[in-house]
mmCIF file of C-alpha atoms and ligand atoms in Angstrom:
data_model
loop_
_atom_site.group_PDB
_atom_site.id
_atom_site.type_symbol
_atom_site.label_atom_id
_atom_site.label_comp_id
_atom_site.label_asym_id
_atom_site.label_seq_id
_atom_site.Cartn_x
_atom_site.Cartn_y
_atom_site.Cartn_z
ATOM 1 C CA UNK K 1 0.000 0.000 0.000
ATOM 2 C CA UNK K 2 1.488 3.376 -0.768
ATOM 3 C CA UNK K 3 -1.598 5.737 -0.269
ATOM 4 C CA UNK K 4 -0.061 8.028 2.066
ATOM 5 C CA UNK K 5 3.489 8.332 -0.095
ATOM 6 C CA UNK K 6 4.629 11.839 0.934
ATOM 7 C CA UNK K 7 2.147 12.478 3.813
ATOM 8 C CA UNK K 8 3.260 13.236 7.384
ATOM 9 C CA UNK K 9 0.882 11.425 10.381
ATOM 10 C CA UNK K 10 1.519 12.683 14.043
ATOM 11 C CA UNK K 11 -0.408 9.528 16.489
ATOM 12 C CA UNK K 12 -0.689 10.718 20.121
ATOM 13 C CA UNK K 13 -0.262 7.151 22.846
ATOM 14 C CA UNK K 14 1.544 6.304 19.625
ATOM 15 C CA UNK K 15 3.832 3.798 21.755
ATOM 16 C CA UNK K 16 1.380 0.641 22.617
ATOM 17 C CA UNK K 17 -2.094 -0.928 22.015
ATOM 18 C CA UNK K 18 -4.260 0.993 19.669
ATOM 19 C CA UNK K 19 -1.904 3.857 18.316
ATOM 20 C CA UNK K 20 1.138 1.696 18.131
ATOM 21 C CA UNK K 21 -1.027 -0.380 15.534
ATOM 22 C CA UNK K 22 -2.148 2.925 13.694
ATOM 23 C CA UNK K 23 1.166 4.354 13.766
ATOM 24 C CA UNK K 24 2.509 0.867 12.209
ATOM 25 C CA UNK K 25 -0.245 0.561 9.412
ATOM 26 C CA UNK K 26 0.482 4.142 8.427
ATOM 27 C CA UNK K 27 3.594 3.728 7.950
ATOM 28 C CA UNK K 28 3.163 0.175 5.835
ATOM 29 C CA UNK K 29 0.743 2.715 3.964
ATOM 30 C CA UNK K 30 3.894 5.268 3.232
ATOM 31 C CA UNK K 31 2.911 7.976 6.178
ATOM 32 C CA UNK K 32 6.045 9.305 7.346
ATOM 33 C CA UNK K 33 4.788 8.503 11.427
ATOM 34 C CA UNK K 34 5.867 11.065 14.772
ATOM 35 C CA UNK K 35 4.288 9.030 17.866
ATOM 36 C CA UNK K 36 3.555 10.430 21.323
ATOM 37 C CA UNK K 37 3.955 8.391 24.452
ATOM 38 C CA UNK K 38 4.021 9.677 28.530
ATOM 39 C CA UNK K 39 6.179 7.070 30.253
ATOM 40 C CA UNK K 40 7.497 4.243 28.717
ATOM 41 C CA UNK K 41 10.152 5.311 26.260
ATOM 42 C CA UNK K 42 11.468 1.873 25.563
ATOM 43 C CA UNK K 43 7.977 1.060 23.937
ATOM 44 C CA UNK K 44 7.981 3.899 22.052
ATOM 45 C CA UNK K 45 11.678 3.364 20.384
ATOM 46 C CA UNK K 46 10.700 -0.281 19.486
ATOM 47 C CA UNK K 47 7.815 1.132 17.257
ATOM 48 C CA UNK K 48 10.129 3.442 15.646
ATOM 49 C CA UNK K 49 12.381 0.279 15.275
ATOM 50 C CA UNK K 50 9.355 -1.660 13.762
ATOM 51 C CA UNK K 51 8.678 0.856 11.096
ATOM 52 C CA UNK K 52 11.960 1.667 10.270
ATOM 53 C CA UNK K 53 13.099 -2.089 9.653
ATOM 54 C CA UNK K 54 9.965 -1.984 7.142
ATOM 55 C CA UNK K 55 11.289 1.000 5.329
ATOM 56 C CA UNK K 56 9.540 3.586 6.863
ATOM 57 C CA UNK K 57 9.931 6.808 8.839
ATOM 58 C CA UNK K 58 9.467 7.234 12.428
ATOM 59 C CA UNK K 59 9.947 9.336 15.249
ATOM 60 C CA UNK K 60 8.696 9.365 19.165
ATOM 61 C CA UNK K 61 8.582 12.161 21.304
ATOM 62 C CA UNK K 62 7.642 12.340 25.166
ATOM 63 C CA UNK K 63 4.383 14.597 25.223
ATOM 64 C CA UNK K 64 1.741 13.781 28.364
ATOM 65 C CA UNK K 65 -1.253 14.235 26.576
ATOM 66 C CA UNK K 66 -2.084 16.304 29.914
ATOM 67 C CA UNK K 67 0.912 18.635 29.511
ATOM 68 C CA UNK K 68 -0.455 21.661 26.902
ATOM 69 C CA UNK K 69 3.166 23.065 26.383
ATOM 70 C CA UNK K 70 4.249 19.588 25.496
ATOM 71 C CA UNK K 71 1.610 18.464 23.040
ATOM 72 C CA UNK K 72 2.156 22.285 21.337
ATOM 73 C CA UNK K 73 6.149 21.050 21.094
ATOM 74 C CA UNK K 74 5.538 17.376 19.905
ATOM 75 C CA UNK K 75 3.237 19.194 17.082
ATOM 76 C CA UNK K 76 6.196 21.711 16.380
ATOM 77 C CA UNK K 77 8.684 18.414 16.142
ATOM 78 C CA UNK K 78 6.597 16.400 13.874
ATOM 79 C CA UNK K 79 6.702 19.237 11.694
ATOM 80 C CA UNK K 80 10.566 20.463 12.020
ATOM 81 C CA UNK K 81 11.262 16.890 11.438
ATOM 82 C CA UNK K 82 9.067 16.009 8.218
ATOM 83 C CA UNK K 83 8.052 19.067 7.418
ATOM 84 C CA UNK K 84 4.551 19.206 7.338
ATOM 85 C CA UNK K 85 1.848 17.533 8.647
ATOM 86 C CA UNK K 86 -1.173 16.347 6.727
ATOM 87 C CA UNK K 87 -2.814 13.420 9.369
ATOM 88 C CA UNK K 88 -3.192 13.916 13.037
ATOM 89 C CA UNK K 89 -4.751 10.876 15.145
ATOM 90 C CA UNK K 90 -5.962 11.892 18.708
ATOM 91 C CA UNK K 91 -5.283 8.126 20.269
ATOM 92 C CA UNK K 92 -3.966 8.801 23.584
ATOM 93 C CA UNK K 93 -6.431 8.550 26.314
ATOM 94 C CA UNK K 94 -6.820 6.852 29.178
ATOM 95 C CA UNK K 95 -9.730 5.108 31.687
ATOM 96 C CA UNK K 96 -10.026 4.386 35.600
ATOM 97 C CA UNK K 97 -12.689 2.138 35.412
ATOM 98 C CA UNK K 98 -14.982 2.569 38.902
ATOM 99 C CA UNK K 99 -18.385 3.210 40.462
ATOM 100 C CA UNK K 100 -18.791 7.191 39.870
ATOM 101 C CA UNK K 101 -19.935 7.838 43.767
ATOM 102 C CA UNK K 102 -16.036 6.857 44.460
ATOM 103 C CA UNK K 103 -14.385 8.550 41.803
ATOM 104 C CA UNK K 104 -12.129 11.131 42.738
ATOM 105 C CA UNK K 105 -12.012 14.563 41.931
ATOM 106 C CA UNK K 106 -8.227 14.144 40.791
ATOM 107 C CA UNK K 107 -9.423 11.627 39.185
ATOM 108 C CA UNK K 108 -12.146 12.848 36.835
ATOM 109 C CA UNK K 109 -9.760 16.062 36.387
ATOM 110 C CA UNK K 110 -7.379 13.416 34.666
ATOM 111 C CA UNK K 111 -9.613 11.857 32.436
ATOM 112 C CA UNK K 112 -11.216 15.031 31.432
ATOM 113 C CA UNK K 113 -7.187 16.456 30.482
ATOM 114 C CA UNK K 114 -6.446 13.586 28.544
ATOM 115 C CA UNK K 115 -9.335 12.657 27.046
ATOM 116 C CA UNK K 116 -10.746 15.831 25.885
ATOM 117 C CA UNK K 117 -8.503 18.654 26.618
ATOM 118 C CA UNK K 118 -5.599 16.948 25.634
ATOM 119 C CA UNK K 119 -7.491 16.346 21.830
ATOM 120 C CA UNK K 120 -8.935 19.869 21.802
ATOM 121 C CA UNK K 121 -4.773 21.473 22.171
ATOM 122 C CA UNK K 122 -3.324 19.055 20.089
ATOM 123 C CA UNK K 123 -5.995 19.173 16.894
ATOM 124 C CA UNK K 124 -5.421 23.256 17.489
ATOM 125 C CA UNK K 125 -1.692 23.169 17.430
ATOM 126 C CA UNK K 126 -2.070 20.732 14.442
ATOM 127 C CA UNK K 127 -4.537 22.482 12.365
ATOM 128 C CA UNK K 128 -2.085 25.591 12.045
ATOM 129 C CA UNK K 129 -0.037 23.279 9.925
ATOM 130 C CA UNK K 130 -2.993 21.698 7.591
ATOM 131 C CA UNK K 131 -3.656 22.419 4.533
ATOM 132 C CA UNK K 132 -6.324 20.872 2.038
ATOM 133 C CA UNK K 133 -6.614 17.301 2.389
ATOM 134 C CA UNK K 134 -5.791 17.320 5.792
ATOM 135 C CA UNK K 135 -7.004 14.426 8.142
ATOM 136 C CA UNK K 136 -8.019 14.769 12.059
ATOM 137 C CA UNK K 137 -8.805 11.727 13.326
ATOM 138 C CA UNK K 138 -10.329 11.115 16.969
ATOM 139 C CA UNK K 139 -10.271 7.691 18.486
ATOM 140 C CA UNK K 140 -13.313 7.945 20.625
ATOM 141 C CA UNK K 141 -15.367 5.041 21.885
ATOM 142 C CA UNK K 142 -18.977 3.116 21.475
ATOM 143 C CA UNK K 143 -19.526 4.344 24.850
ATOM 144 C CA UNK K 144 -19.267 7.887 23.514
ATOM 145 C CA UNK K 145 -22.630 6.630 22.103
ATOM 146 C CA UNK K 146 -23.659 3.688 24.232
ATOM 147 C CA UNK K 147 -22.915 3.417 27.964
ATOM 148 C CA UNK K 148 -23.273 -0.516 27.968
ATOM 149 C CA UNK K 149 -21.928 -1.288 31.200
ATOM 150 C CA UNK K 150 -21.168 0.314 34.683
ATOM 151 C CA UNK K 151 -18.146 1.546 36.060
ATOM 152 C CA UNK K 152 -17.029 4.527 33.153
ATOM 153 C CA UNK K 153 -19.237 7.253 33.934
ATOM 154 C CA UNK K 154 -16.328 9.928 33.247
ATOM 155 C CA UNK K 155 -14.367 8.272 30.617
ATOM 156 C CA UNK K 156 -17.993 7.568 28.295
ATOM 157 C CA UNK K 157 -18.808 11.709 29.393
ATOM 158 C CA UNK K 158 -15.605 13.165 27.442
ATOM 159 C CA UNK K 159 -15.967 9.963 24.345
ATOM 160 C CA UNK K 160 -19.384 11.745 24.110
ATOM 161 C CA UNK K 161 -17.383 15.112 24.045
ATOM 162 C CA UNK K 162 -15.306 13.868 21.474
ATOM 163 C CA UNK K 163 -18.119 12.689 19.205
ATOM 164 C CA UNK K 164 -19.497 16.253 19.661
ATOM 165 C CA UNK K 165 -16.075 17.946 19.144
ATOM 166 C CA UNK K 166 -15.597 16.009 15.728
ATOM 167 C CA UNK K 167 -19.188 17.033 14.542
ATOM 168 C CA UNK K 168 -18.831 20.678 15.344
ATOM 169 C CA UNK K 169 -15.203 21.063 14.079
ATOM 170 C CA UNK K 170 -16.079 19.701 11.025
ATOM 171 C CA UNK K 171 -18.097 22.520 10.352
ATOM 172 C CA UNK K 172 -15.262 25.102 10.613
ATOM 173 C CA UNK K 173 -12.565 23.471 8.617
ATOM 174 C CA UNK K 174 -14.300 21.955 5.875
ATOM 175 C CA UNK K 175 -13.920 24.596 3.731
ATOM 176 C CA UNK K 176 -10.378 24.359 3.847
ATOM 177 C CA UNK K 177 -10.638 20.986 2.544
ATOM 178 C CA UNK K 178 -9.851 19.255 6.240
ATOM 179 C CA UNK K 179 -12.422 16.257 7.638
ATOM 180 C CA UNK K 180 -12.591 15.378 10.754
ATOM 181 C CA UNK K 181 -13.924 12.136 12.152
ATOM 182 C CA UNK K 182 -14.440 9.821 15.374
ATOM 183 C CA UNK K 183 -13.674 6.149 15.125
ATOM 184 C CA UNK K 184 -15.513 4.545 18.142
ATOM 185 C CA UNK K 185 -13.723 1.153 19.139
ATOM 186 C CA UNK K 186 -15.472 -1.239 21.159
ATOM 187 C CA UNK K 187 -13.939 -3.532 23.563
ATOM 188 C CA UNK K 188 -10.228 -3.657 21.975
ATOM 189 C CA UNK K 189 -7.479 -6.248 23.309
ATOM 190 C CA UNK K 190 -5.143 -3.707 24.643
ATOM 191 C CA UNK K 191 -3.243 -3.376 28.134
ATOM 192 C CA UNK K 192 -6.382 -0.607 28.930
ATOM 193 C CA UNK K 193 -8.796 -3.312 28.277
ATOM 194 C CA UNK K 194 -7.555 -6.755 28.437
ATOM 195 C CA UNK K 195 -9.503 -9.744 26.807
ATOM 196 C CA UNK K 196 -9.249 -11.982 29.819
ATOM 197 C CA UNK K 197 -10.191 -11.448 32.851
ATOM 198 C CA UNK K 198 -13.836 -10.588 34.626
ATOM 199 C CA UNK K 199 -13.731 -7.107 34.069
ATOM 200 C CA UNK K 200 -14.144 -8.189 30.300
ATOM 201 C CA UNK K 201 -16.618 -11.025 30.233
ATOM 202 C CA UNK K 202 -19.625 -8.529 30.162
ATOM 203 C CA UNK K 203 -17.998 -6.745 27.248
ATOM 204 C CA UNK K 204 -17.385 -9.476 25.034
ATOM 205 C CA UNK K 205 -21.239 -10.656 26.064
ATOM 206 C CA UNK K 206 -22.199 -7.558 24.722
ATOM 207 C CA UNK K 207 -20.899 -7.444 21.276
ATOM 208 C CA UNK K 208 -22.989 -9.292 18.579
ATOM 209 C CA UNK K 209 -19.680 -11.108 16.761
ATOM 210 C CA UNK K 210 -19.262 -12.396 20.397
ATOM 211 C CA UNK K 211 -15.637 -11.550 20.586
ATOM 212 C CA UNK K 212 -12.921 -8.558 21.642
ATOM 213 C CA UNK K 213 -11.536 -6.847 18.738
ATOM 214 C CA UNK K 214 -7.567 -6.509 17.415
ATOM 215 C CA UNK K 215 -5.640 -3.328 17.330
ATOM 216 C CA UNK K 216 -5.382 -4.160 13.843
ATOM 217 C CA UNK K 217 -9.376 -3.683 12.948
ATOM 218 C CA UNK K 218 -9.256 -0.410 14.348
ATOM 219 C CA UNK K 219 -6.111 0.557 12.581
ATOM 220 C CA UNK K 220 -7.506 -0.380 9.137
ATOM 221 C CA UNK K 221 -10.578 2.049 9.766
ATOM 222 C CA UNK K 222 -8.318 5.001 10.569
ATOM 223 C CA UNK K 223 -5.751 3.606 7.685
ATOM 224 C CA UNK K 224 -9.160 4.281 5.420
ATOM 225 C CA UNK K 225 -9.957 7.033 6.940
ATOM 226 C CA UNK K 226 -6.635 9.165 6.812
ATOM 227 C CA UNK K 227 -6.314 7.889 3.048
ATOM 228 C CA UNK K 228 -7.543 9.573 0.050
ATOM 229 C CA UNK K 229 -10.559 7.493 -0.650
ATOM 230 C CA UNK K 230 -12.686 8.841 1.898
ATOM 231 C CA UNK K 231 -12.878 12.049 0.828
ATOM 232 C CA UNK K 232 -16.750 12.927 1.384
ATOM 233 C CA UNK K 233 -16.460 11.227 4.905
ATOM 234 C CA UNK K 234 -16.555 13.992 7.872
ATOM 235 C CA UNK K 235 -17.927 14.679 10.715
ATOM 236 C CA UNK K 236 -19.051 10.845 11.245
ATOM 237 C CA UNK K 237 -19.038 9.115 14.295
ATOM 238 C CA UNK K 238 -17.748 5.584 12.385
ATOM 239 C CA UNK K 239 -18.176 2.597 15.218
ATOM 240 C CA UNK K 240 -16.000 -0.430 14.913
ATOM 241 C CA UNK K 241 -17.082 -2.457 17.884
ATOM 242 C CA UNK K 242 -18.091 -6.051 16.749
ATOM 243 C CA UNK K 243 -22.096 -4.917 16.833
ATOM 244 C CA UNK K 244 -21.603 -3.911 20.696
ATOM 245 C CA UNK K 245 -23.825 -0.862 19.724
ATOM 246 C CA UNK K 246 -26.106 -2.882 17.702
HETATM 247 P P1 NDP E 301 -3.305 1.559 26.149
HETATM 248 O O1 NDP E 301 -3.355 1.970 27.576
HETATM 249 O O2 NDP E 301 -3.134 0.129 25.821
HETATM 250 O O3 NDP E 301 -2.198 2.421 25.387
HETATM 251 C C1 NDP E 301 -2.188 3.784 25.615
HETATM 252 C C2 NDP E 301 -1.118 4.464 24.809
HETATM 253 O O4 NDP E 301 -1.260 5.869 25.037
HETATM 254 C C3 NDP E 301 0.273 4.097 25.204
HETATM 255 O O5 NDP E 301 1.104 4.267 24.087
HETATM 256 C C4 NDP E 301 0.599 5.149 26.284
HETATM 257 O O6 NDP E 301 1.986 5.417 26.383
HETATM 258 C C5 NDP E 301 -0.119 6.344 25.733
HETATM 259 N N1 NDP E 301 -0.567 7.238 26.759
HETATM 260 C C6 NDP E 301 -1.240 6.951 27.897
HETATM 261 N N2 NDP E 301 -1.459 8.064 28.600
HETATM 262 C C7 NDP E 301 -0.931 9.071 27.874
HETATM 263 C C8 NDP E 301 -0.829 10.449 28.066
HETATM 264 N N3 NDP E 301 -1.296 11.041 29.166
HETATM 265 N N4 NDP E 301 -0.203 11.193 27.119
HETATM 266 C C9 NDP E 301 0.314 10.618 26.017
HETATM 267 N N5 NDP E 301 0.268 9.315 25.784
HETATM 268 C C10 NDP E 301 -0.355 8.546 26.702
HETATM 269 O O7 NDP E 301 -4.688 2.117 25.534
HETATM 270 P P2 NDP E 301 -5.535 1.635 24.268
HETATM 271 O O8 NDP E 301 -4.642 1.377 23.126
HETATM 272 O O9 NDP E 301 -6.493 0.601 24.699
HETATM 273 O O10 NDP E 301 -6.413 2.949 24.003
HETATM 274 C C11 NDP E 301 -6.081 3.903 23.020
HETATM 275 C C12 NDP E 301 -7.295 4.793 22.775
HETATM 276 O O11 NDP E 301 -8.398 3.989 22.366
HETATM 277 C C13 NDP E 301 -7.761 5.568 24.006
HETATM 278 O O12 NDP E 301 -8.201 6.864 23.621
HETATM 279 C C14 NDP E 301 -8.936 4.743 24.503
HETATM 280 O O13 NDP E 301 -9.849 5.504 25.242
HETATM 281 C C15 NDP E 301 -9.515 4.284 23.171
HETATM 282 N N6 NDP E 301 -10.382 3.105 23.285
HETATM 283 C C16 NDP E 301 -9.882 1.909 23.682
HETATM 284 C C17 NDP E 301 -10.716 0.824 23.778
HETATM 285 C C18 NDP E 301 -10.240 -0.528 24.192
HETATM 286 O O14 NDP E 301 -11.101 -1.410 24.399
HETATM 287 N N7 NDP E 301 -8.944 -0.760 24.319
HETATM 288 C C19 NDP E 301 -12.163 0.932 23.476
HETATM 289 C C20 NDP E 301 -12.577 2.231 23.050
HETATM 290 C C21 NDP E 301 -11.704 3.279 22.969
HETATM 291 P P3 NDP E 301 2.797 5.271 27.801
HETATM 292 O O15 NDP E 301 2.951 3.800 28.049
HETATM 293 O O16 NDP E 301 4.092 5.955 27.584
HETATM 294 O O17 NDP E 301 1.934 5.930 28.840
#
């Protein structure tokens, strides 16, 4: 695949689950690839690894998605290191799965900072450097749509915020040629949300193909989605969750 030959992708939580699979699969589709990570550095360099042993260009950077003057840098590196940048996937984003009544307000203060003010400084920073044809790209979550379970009454609040940030931003830069769109995952195999164990038996009850999903399936969707072929698509909420939502 070579459908992204000459275009420059920035993936936030680039280093593992999810975004390490979106960063790979944009890079196997010719994106030059900048990934964001918090902690774990040594993650992040073996994805750069990966890619380059495949041909392709990659770079990590250290950017909490919490940390505004570091997401404004890691967009200034992506671009003084490629020099321009055409896709920019908001991945990073995290969960503390408990009963609301118990939840902390340090707690909800961190979802809320990486989940949706984290996304709304980053896509700013990045949209400075767009130009027509440019891709934002929000993972978000069927619970953004569909609270099917218990236990994530902050994290499915800002997915919902997302949804609604990707609808109304795609009414201000669509003129310019930019779309903007949410893919929702469902319940994803990932170190966030691990396929065994019993906080996942309800989930995988719940989706209609009875089964958790790969990091792959949701990288071909944003794959499709930062490529040229979708084109008309923006401002859609597009759910890849195994019929969870059904
Ligand atoms: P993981 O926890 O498995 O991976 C998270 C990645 O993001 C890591 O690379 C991590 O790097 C990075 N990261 C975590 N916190 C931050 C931060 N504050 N700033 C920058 N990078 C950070 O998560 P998933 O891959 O499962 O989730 C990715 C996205 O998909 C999230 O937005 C999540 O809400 C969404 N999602 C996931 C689902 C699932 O079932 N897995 C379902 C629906 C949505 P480091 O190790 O350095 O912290």
């Amino acid at each position: 695949m070579t459908n992204l030959n000459k275009k420059v992708a920035l993936v936030t939580g680039g280093s593992r689950g999810i975004g390490a699979a979106i960063a790979k699969r944009l890079a196997s589709d010719g994106a030059s690839v900048a990934i964001t990570y918090a902690k774990d550095a040594s993650a992040a360099s073996a994805v750069v690894k990966a890619i380059e042993s495949n041909g392709g260009k990659a770079v990590a950077i250290q950017a909490d998605a919490a940390d505004v003057e570091a997401v404004k840098s890691a967009v200034e590196k992506t671009v003084a290191t490629f020099g321009r940048l055409d896709v920019l996937v908001n991945n990073a984003g995290t969960a503390i799965p408990k009963p609301f009544e118990e939840t902390t307000l340090e707690e909800m203060e961190r979802v809320i900072d990486i989940n949706i003010r984290g996304v709304f400084v980053t896509t700013q920073a990045a949209l400075k450097h767009m130009n027509d044809g440019g891709r934002v790209i929000m993972i978000g979550s069927a619970v953004g749509e569909r609270a099917v379970a218990p236990g994530l009454v902050p994290y499915a609040a800002t997915k919902g915020a997302v949804k609604m940030f990707t609808q109304a931003l795609s009414r201000e830069v669509g003129s310019r040629g930019i779309t903007v769109n949410n893919v929702q995952p469902g319940p994803i195999d990932t170190d966030l949300n691990p396929a065994s164990g019993d906080w996942a038996v309800p989930q995988k009850a719940a989706t209609a193909l009875d089964r958790y999903g790969h990091v792959e399936e949701i990288a071909a969707m944003v794959a499709f989605v930062a490529g040229p072929e979708s084109s008309y698509i923006t401002g859609a909420n597009l759910t890849v969750d195994g019929g969870m939502n059904a």
